[in-house]
Short mmCIF file of C-alpha atoms in Angstrom, two decimals:
data_model
loop_
_atom_site.label_atom_id
_atom_site.label_comp_id
_atom_site.label_asym_id
_atom_site.label_seq_id
_atom_site.Cartn_x
_atom_site.Cartn_y
_atom_site.Cartn_z
CA MET A 1 47.47 80.59 22.14
CA ARG A 2 50.17 78.04 21.28
CA ASN A 3 47.58 75.38 20.82
CA ILE A 4 45.55 77.68 18.58
CA LEU A 5 48.53 78.44 16.54
CA ILE A 6 49.35 74.85 16.02
CA VAL A 7 45.83 74.20 15.08
CA CYS A 8 45.90 77.01 12.38
CA VAL A 9 49.18 75.69 10.92
CA PHE A 10 47.73 72.25 10.48
CA SER A 11 44.55 73.70 9.08
CA MET A 12 46.54 75.52 6.35
CA LEU A 13 48.56 72.43 5.70
CA ALA A 14 45.38 70.38 5.18
CA PHE A 15 43.55 72.78 2.88
CA SER A 16 46.51 73.48 0.69
CA SER A 17 47.40 69.79 0.35
CA CYS A 18 47.26 67.85 -2.99
CA LYS A 19 44.31 65.79 -4.11
CA ILE A 20 45.45 62.46 -5.52
CA GLY A 21 43.34 60.91 -8.17
CA LYS A 22 41.85 61.64 -11.61
CA ARG A 23 39.41 64.35 -12.09
CA TYR A 24 36.09 63.10 -13.69
CA VAL A 25 35.85 63.59 -17.48
CA ARG A 26 32.77 62.59 -19.47
CA PRO A 27 33.64 59.62 -21.67
CA GLU A 28 34.00 60.29 -25.33
CA LEU A 29 30.61 59.29 -26.81
CA ASN A 30 30.95 60.21 -30.56
CA LEU A 31 27.31 61.35 -30.69
CA PRO A 32 25.63 61.29 -34.12
CA ASP A 33 25.11 64.51 -35.95
CA LYS A 34 21.45 63.74 -36.31
CA ILE A 35 18.91 61.14 -35.20
CA GLU A 36 18.51 58.75 -38.05
CA ALA A 37 14.74 58.72 -38.22
CA TYR A 38 14.49 62.54 -38.11
CA THR A 39 15.27 64.31 -41.33
CA ASP A 40 15.19 67.92 -40.19
CA THR A 41 18.72 68.73 -39.08
CA THR A 42 17.97 72.47 -38.62
CA ASP A 43 15.57 71.92 -35.75
CA THR A 44 17.03 73.52 -32.74
CA ALA A 45 13.74 73.81 -30.72
CA SER A 46 13.45 71.81 -27.47
CA VAL A 47 10.59 69.73 -26.20
CA GLU A 48 11.54 70.91 -22.80
CA ASP A 49 9.76 74.12 -23.65
CA ILE A 50 6.45 72.16 -23.80
CA SER A 51 4.99 71.45 -20.50
CA TRP A 52 2.89 68.44 -19.99
CA GLU A 53 -0.04 70.73 -18.88
CA SER A 54 0.07 72.32 -22.28
CA LEU A 55 0.49 68.97 -24.15
CA TYR A 56 -2.54 67.41 -22.78
CA ALA A 57 -5.93 68.96 -23.50
CA ASP A 58 -8.17 66.72 -21.27
CA GLU A 59 -8.67 68.38 -17.99
CA THR A 60 -9.69 65.17 -16.32
CA LEU A 61 -6.37 63.64 -17.49
CA LYS A 62 -4.51 66.63 -16.08
CA ASP A 63 -6.19 66.20 -12.79
CA LEU A 64 -5.30 62.47 -12.63
CA ILE A 65 -1.54 63.29 -13.46
CA ARG A 66 -1.48 65.97 -10.61
CA LYS A 67 -3.01 63.41 -8.24
CA ALA A 68 -0.38 60.78 -9.17
CA LEU A 69 2.46 63.15 -8.79
CA ASP A 70 1.29 64.03 -5.28
CA ASN A 71 0.24 60.66 -4.03
CA ASN A 72 2.14 57.98 -6.03
CA LYS A 73 3.98 55.66 -3.58
CA ASP A 74 7.08 55.35 -5.72
CA MET A 75 7.21 59.09 -5.86
CA LYS A 76 7.04 59.34 -2.10
CA ILE A 77 9.76 56.69 -1.75
CA ALA A 78 11.95 58.63 -4.14
CA ALA A 79 11.34 61.82 -2.23
CA ALA A 80 12.32 60.00 1.11
CA LYS A 81 15.41 58.73 -0.60
CA VAL A 82 16.42 62.28 -1.58
CA LYS A 83 16.05 63.33 2.06
CA GLU A 84 18.28 60.48 3.12
CA MET A 85 20.93 61.46 0.62
CA ILE A 86 20.69 65.04 1.83
CA ALA A 87 21.54 63.87 5.29
CA ALA A 88 24.34 61.62 3.95
CA LYS A 89 25.79 64.58 2.13
CA ARG A 90 25.82 66.63 5.38
CA ILE A 91 27.62 63.77 7.21
CA SER A 92 30.24 63.44 4.51
CA PHE A 93 30.84 67.28 4.55
CA ALA A 94 31.09 67.37 8.34
CA ASN A 95 33.80 64.57 8.28
CA MET A 96 36.16 67.11 6.64
CA LEU A 97 35.75 69.65 9.65
CA PRO A 98 36.89 69.41 13.23
CA ALA A 99 34.66 67.63 15.68
CA VAL A 100 34.30 69.37 19.05
CA GLY A 101 32.95 67.83 22.12
CA ALA A 102 32.66 68.14 25.90
CA SER A 103 33.16 65.76 28.74
CA ILE A 104 32.68 66.08 32.44
CA TYR A 105 33.63 63.02 34.57
CA ALA A 106 34.52 62.01 38.08
CA GLU A 107 36.08 58.89 39.11
CA LYS A 108 37.58 57.34 42.22
CA GLU A 109 40.33 54.62 41.92
CA ARG A 110 41.80 52.74 44.93
CA LEU A 111 45.48 51.61 44.48
CA ASN A 112 47.29 49.07 46.75
CA TYR A 113 50.63 48.33 45.28
CA GLY A 114 52.20 45.51 47.30
CA GLY A 115 49.14 45.11 49.35
CA ASP A 116 50.49 47.12 52.24
CA ASN A 117 49.78 50.79 51.21
CA PRO A 118 46.16 51.36 49.99
CA SER A 119 45.61 54.80 48.67
CA PRO A 120 42.67 56.41 47.08
CA ASP A 121 43.24 58.26 43.65
CA PRO A 122 40.22 60.45 42.87
CA GLU A 123 40.03 62.53 39.72
CA PHE A 124 37.60 65.24 38.48
CA GLY A 125 37.64 66.87 35.14
CA ALA A 126 35.66 69.13 32.72
CA LYS A 127 37.18 69.36 29.27
CA LEU A 128 36.65 70.42 25.73
CA THR A 129 37.95 67.93 23.05
CA LEU A 130 38.75 68.47 19.47
CA SER A 131 39.55 65.81 16.84
CA TRP A 132 40.23 66.38 13.23
CA GLU A 133 41.63 64.18 10.41
CA LEU A 134 43.80 66.29 8.11
CA ASP A 135 42.95 65.65 4.40
CA LEU A 136 46.38 65.67 3.16
CA TRP A 137 45.82 63.54 -0.02
CA GLY A 138 42.07 64.20 -0.64
CA ASN A 139 40.62 61.08 0.85
CA LEU A 140 37.80 62.90 2.57
CA ARG A 141 37.15 65.27 -0.37
CA TRP A 142 36.84 62.33 -2.71
CA ALA A 143 34.48 60.80 -0.35
CA ASN A 144 32.48 64.06 -0.12
CA GLU A 145 32.41 64.28 -3.90
CA ALA A 146 31.17 60.58 -4.17
CA THR A 147 28.27 61.49 -1.61
CA ILE A 148 27.35 64.63 -3.55
CA ALA A 149 27.27 62.53 -6.85
CA SER A 150 25.07 59.86 -5.25
CA TYR A 151 22.81 62.65 -3.94
CA MET A 152 22.39 64.14 -7.42
CA GLN A 153 21.77 60.62 -8.77
CA THR A 154 18.75 60.35 -6.46
CA VAL A 155 17.57 63.80 -7.40
CA GLU A 156 17.70 62.94 -11.07
CA GLY A 157 16.19 59.48 -10.43
CA GLN A 158 13.22 61.29 -8.87
CA ARG A 159 12.94 63.59 -11.91
CA ALA A 160 13.09 60.59 -14.21
CA LEU A 161 10.41 58.84 -12.23
CA ARG A 162 8.23 61.86 -12.48
CA LEU A 163 8.56 61.68 -16.32
CA THR A 164 7.66 57.99 -16.23
CA ILE A 165 4.61 58.48 -14.09
CA ILE A 166 3.22 61.30 -16.32
CA ALA A 167 3.56 59.15 -19.35
CA GLU A 168 2.10 56.01 -17.69
CA VAL A 169 -0.90 57.84 -16.38
CA ALA A 170 -1.62 59.36 -19.78
CA ALA A 171 -1.02 56.07 -21.48
CA ASN A 172 -3.30 54.01 -19.08
CA TYR A 173 -5.98 56.80 -19.36
CA TYR A 174 -5.96 56.71 -23.11
CA GLN A 175 -6.05 52.88 -23.02
CA LEU A 176 -9.18 53.14 -20.69
CA CYS A 177 -10.96 55.58 -23.06
CA ALA A 178 -10.03 53.12 -26.00
CA LEU A 179 -11.80 50.26 -24.07
CA ASP A 180 -14.73 52.38 -23.43
CA GLN A 181 -15.01 53.11 -27.05
CA GLU A 182 -14.63 49.56 -28.01
CA LEU A 183 -17.24 48.59 -25.52
CA SER A 184 -19.54 51.08 -27.13
CA ILE A 185 -18.74 49.84 -30.63
CA VAL A 186 -19.57 46.15 -29.52
CA GLN A 187 -22.73 47.33 -27.89
CA GLN A 188 -24.05 49.10 -31.03
CA THR A 189 -23.10 45.93 -32.92
CA LEU A 190 -24.91 43.85 -30.41
CA GLU A 191 -28.04 45.90 -31.08
CA ALA A 192 -27.65 45.38 -34.79
CA ARG A 193 -27.28 41.68 -34.16
CA ARG A 194 -30.48 41.57 -32.21
CA GLU A 195 -32.30 43.42 -34.81
CA GLY A 196 -30.83 40.89 -37.39
CA VAL A 197 -32.16 37.97 -35.40
CA ARG A 198 -35.60 39.62 -35.32
CA LEU A 199 -35.63 40.12 -38.98
CA ALA A 200 -34.31 36.53 -39.66
CA LYS A 201 -36.89 35.02 -37.49
CA LEU A 202 -39.69 36.97 -39.35
CA ARG A 203 -38.41 35.85 -42.75
CA TYR A 204 -38.05 32.33 -41.50
CA GLU A 205 -41.55 32.15 -40.07
CA GLY A 206 -42.76 33.79 -43.25
CA GLY A 207 -41.19 31.09 -45.27
CA LEU A 208 -38.88 33.44 -47.08
CA THR A 209 -35.68 31.77 -45.75
CA SER A 210 -34.51 28.60 -44.30
CA GLU A 211 -33.98 27.92 -40.69
CA THR A 212 -30.30 27.96 -41.29
CA ALA A 213 -30.20 31.73 -41.79
CA TYR A 214 -32.15 32.23 -38.44
CA ASN A 215 -29.65 29.95 -36.59
CA GLN A 216 -26.65 31.75 -38.18
CA ALA A 217 -28.09 35.10 -36.78
CA MET A 218 -28.47 33.55 -33.34
CA VAL A 219 -24.95 32.18 -33.36
CA GLU A 220 -23.58 35.65 -34.32
CA LEU A 221 -25.67 37.34 -31.55
CA ALA A 222 -24.14 34.87 -28.93
CA ARG A 223 -20.61 35.33 -30.32
CA THR A 224 -21.06 39.11 -29.96
CA GLU A 225 -22.51 38.89 -26.42
CA THR A 226 -19.44 37.15 -25.18
CA LEU A 227 -17.26 40.21 -26.03
CA ILE A 228 -19.24 42.41 -23.50
CA PRO A 229 -18.05 40.71 -20.21
CA SER A 230 -14.38 40.45 -21.45
CA LEU A 231 -14.31 44.18 -22.30
CA GLU A 232 -16.03 45.05 -18.95
CA ARG A 233 -13.24 42.97 -17.16
CA GLN A 234 -10.47 44.75 -19.02
CA ILE A 235 -12.03 48.17 -18.20
CA LYS A 236 -12.07 47.32 -14.35
CA ILE A 237 -8.52 46.02 -14.46
CA LYS A 238 -7.35 49.24 -16.29
CA GLU A 239 -9.10 51.30 -13.75
CA SER A 240 -7.33 49.42 -10.93
CA ASP A 241 -4.01 49.97 -12.72
CA LEU A 242 -4.75 53.64 -12.82
CA CYS A 243 -5.72 53.78 -9.15
CA MET A 244 -2.31 52.15 -8.31
CA LEU A 245 -0.58 54.83 -10.22
CA LEU A 246 -2.65 57.42 -8.37
CA GLY A 247 -1.67 55.97 -4.87
CA GLU A 248 -5.31 55.02 -4.17
CA TYR A 249 -7.45 51.92 -3.61
CA THR A 250 -9.35 50.50 -6.61
CA ASP A 251 -12.27 52.71 -7.42
CA ASP A 252 -14.03 54.06 -10.53
CA ILE A 253 -11.91 56.52 -12.68
CA PRO A 254 -13.70 59.75 -14.03
CA ARG A 255 -13.68 60.23 -17.72
CA GLY A 256 -13.28 63.35 -19.66
CA LEU A 257 -13.11 63.55 -23.54
CA SER A 258 -13.82 60.52 -25.59
CA LEU A 259 -10.94 58.89 -27.41
CA SER A 260 -11.88 60.22 -30.78
CA ASP A 261 -11.86 63.86 -29.24
CA GLN A 262 -8.49 63.60 -27.70
CA ARG A 263 -5.96 65.72 -29.37
CA LEU A 264 -2.10 65.84 -29.32
CA PRO A 265 0.30 67.59 -31.41
CA ASP A 266 1.04 66.17 -34.83
CA THR A 267 4.79 66.77 -34.41
CA LEU A 268 7.16 67.47 -31.50
CA PRO A 269 10.46 69.39 -31.77
CA VAL A 270 13.27 66.77 -31.49
CA GLY A 271 16.15 69.22 -30.99
CA LEU A 272 19.84 68.49 -31.57
CA PRO A 273 21.31 65.16 -30.55
CA SER A 274 23.87 66.79 -28.17
CA SER A 275 21.05 68.20 -26.12
CA LEU A 276 19.23 64.97 -25.57
CA LEU A 277 21.64 63.97 -22.69
CA GLU A 278 21.04 67.14 -20.94
CA ARG A 279 17.31 67.05 -21.19
CA ARG A 280 16.77 63.51 -20.03
CA PRO A 281 17.00 63.07 -16.29
CA ASP A 282 17.79 59.37 -16.64
CA MET A 283 20.78 60.25 -18.60
CA ARG A 284 22.03 62.74 -16.03
CA GLN A 285 21.29 60.16 -13.30
CA ALA A 286 23.45 57.66 -15.12
CA GLU A 287 26.32 60.14 -15.42
CA PHE A 288 26.16 61.07 -11.85
CA LYS A 289 26.43 57.28 -10.98
CA LEU A 290 29.57 57.31 -13.08
CA ARG A 291 30.93 60.38 -11.15
CA ALA A 292 30.42 58.65 -7.94
CA ALA A 293 32.30 55.65 -9.22
CA ASN A 294 35.15 57.84 -10.18
CA ALA A 295 35.35 59.48 -6.87
CA GLN A 296 35.32 56.05 -5.12
CA VAL A 297 38.49 55.33 -7.22
CA GLY A 298 40.01 58.39 -5.60
CA VAL A 299 39.05 57.33 -2.25
CA ALA A 300 40.74 53.85 -2.70
CA GLN A 301 43.84 55.51 -4.07
CA THR A 302 44.26 57.93 -1.24
CA ASP A 303 43.77 55.09 1.26
CA LEU A 304 47.33 54.01 0.23
CA PHE A 305 48.78 57.04 1.88
CA PRO A 306 49.28 57.96 5.55
CA LYS A 307 46.48 59.61 7.51
CA ILE A 308 47.10 62.18 10.20
CA ARG A 309 44.68 62.63 12.91
CA LEU A 310 44.92 65.71 15.32
CA THR A 311 43.45 65.39 18.75
CA SER A 312 43.42 67.85 21.69
CA TYR A 313 41.59 68.91 24.77
CA TYR A 314 41.55 71.87 27.15
CA GLY A 315 39.80 72.17 30.50
CA PHE A 316 40.24 71.50 34.14
CA GLU A 317 41.51 68.33 35.96
CA SER A 318 42.07 67.87 39.68
CA ASN A 319 42.01 65.20 42.41
CA GLU A 320 39.86 67.48 44.50
CA LEU A 321 36.51 68.62 43.27
CA SER A 322 36.89 71.93 45.24
CA GLU A 323 40.06 72.82 43.40
CA ILE A 324 39.10 71.82 39.82
CA LEU A 325 38.83 75.42 38.63
CA LYS A 326 42.29 76.13 39.87
CA SER A 327 43.75 73.24 37.87
CA PRO A 328 43.75 73.89 34.06
CA ALA A 329 44.89 71.13 31.76
CA GLY A 330 45.59 70.87 28.05
CA PHE A 331 46.78 68.22 25.67
CA ILE A 332 47.48 68.08 21.89
CA ALA A 333 48.80 65.06 19.69
CA GLY A 334 49.07 64.04 16.21
CA ASN A 335 48.64 60.46 15.16
CA LEU A 336 50.09 59.18 11.95
CA LEU A 337 48.40 56.02 10.36
CA GLN A 338 50.57 54.48 7.78
CA PRO A 339 49.55 51.30 5.93
CA ILE A 340 52.63 49.01 5.84
CA PHE A 341 51.70 45.50 5.02
CA ALA A 342 48.22 44.04 4.46
CA MET A 343 48.73 41.29 2.04
CA GLY A 344 48.01 43.64 -0.95
CA LYS A 345 44.52 44.40 0.42
CA ASN A 346 44.68 48.22 -0.21
CA LYS A 347 46.05 47.82 -3.78
CA ALA A 348 43.37 45.32 -4.44
CA LYS A 349 40.73 47.78 -3.35
CA VAL A 350 42.11 50.31 -5.89
CA LYS A 351 41.89 47.73 -8.70
CA ALA A 352 38.43 46.71 -7.62
CA ALA A 353 37.32 50.46 -7.61
CA LYS A 354 38.84 50.96 -11.05
CA ALA A 355 36.98 47.86 -12.33
CA ARG A 356 33.72 49.16 -11.01
CA TYR A 357 34.42 52.48 -12.64
CA GLU A 358 35.08 50.81 -15.97
CA GLN A 359 31.75 48.92 -15.66
CA GLU A 360 29.90 52.21 -15.09
CA VAL A 361 31.49 53.63 -18.17
CA TYR A 362 30.20 50.87 -20.28
CA SER A 363 26.86 51.00 -18.46
CA TYR A 364 26.63 54.82 -19.11
CA GLU A 365 27.55 54.47 -22.87
CA LYS A 366 24.95 51.63 -23.11
CA SER A 367 22.24 54.00 -21.54
CA VAL A 368 23.22 56.67 -24.09
CA LEU A 369 22.81 54.18 -26.96
CA GLY A 370 19.45 53.16 -25.44
CA ALA A 371 18.28 56.63 -25.30
CA PHE A 372 19.00 57.32 -28.98
CA LYS A 373 17.47 54.04 -29.92
CA GLU A 374 14.34 54.92 -27.87
CA VAL A 375 13.98 58.38 -29.54
CA ASN A 376 14.68 56.95 -33.02
CA ASN A 377 12.03 54.24 -32.64
CA ALA A 378 9.46 56.70 -31.11
CA ILE A 379 9.90 58.90 -34.10
CA VAL A 380 9.42 56.08 -36.54
CA THR A 381 6.38 54.97 -34.67
CA VAL A 382 4.71 58.32 -34.68
CA ARG A 383 5.16 58.58 -38.46
CA LYS A 384 3.98 55.03 -39.20
CA VAL A 385 0.88 55.02 -36.88
CA LYS A 386 -0.37 58.14 -38.60
CA GLU A 387 -0.32 56.13 -41.90
CA ILE A 388 -2.04 53.17 -40.28
CA ARG A 389 -4.75 55.36 -38.91
CA ALA A 390 -5.35 56.82 -42.36
CA SER A 391 -5.55 53.29 -43.81
CA ARG A 392 -7.96 52.09 -41.07
CA MET A 393 -10.27 55.13 -41.58
CA ASN A 394 -10.42 54.10 -45.31
CA LEU A 395 -11.01 50.45 -44.45
CA GLU A 396 -13.82 51.51 -41.91
CA ALA A 397 -15.50 53.60 -44.51
CA SER A 398 -15.33 50.89 -47.11
CA ALA A 399 -16.61 48.20 -44.68
CA SER A 400 -19.69 50.42 -43.74
CA LYS A 401 -20.52 50.94 -47.36
CA TYR A 402 -20.12 47.34 -48.11
CA LEU A 403 -22.44 46.40 -45.20
CA GLU A 404 -25.19 48.71 -46.48
CA LEU A 405 -25.00 47.11 -49.98
CA ALA A 406 -24.96 43.65 -48.58
CA GLN A 407 -28.13 44.33 -46.43
CA LEU A 408 -29.84 45.86 -49.53
CA GLN A 409 -28.92 42.74 -51.71
CA TYR A 410 -30.16 40.39 -48.93
CA ILE A 411 -33.52 42.11 -48.64
CA ASN A 412 -33.83 41.76 -52.42
CA GLY A 413 -32.89 38.11 -52.39
CA VAL A 414 -29.58 38.51 -54.27
CA ILE A 415 -27.27 37.11 -51.63
CA SER A 416 -27.62 34.86 -48.56
CA TYR A 417 -27.61 35.95 -44.88
CA MET A 418 -24.15 34.43 -44.48
CA ASP A 419 -22.85 37.34 -46.81
CA VAL A 420 -24.55 39.93 -44.48
CA LEU A 421 -22.89 38.38 -41.46
CA ASP A 422 -19.62 38.46 -43.13
CA ALA A 423 -20.17 42.20 -43.95
CA GLN A 424 -21.12 42.82 -40.34
CA ARG A 425 -18.03 41.09 -38.96
CA GLY A 426 -15.84 43.01 -41.45
CA LEU A 427 -17.31 46.29 -40.17
CA LEU A 428 -16.98 45.38 -36.46
CA ASP A 429 -13.24 44.43 -37.14
CA ALA A 430 -12.68 47.65 -39.04
CA GLN A 431 -14.13 49.74 -36.28
CA ILE A 432 -12.15 48.15 -33.50
CA GLY A 433 -8.99 48.38 -35.77
CA LEU A 434 -9.63 52.11 -36.24
CA ASN A 435 -10.16 52.54 -32.51
CA ASP A 436 -6.77 50.81 -31.98
CA ALA A 437 -5.10 52.95 -34.46
CA VAL A 438 -6.34 56.17 -32.71
CA LEU A 439 -5.13 54.77 -29.45
CA ASP A 440 -1.69 53.83 -30.94
CA GLU A 441 -1.28 57.35 -32.40
CA LEU A 442 -2.04 59.01 -29.09
CA LEU A 443 0.40 56.66 -27.23
CA SER A 444 3.17 57.12 -29.97
CA VAL A 445 3.09 60.95 -29.07
CA VAL A 446 3.00 60.21 -25.39
CA TYR A 447 6.13 57.97 -25.49
CA LEU A 448 8.04 60.33 -27.93
CA TYR A 449 7.38 63.17 -25.47
CA LYS A 450 8.93 60.96 -22.69
CA ALA A 451 11.86 59.84 -24.83
CA LEU A 452 12.79 63.41 -25.55
CA GLY A 453 12.80 64.33 -21.94
CA GLY A 454 9.76 66.38 -21.93
CA GLY A 455 7.50 67.08 -19.07
CA PHE A 456 10.33 68.24 -16.80
#
């Protein structure tokens, strides 16, 4: 009972002790009142209310995203890292509590002091042991806080990775659809080139044009044919990239809607600047890293103070195995470990920890600046690519009309075949440019959605 009372007294002392160190406070960030590129300051809606399943309309794309979230190797690595940190968190918490063990032993020692009186000295014992470091200054509590912050950092890192994978699968899928569309455009152009060669040959053989026009048509046909294998190579590489994201070996990727049929919202709710840091998991990850650094400063500071370790055991001990249950034994002790002189090592540890914390403060502030820059650039991009697409549509319509007129004038002998070839090249460039503009518009929404912290 006396031992139990002593343990209780020490326990009360430990849990009522002070905690040396500075409590974490988020750095003053002076966040802007609004995002510069976004003019609507009354928008309080949040993109977090829009799930990625409702953002993307293509069911094939949705299936690919689900498969990537389940099988992507980086996601599996992140999940395993979270498991590791859960175990580390449990270890850190256990360090604050008493450790109880048991030992059963038997030993036989033979003594012969002076060389004339040999005597055996057997000993048998069965004991319960207890050891406990009293957290007088908060050393163990700071260590536990650092471990919890590191655990939350990995959790938020996993969530940030999830957002990245969703965006990358969508972006690669749209790029693949754009390559398919471009290949279709080139193939249609190739058919037109072949027909042009056929007509040029007939007109040349009929004496209506020179051999030069026929050779020009052949050159343009050969130039167009070289585009096909290049595009097919790009398509296969893009499929390989997507398979890597899906956690699979390279294989054919299924297609859903064509690029021109893909639909994404014209606008996304940006929300208030102050809510951006809470929505984006990478920002929360950066802040938890800062919290861990602050806790490590607390650990270094409390290492300057004495540590008290309580050890005790209770059980049985005897020199005869038959009498062990008749021989109870108990022991309790407290050890005081006080750093006295270590050439300034412990103070240097505090300075190093504070310097690491200062680095993390600047790193966190840089991350916040980067997040606002990313959102601002994404908003500008969404707005401008819409204007570019409208211009590309007008250009494609004009190029198509110009080609029709050029062909009609060529048939009537008004212009040369070179003018027709120029018109064909102009239409091909305009069609590919419009295809690129449609892709850029889709990608701009994908990356704005990610920059705003959507999808989680």
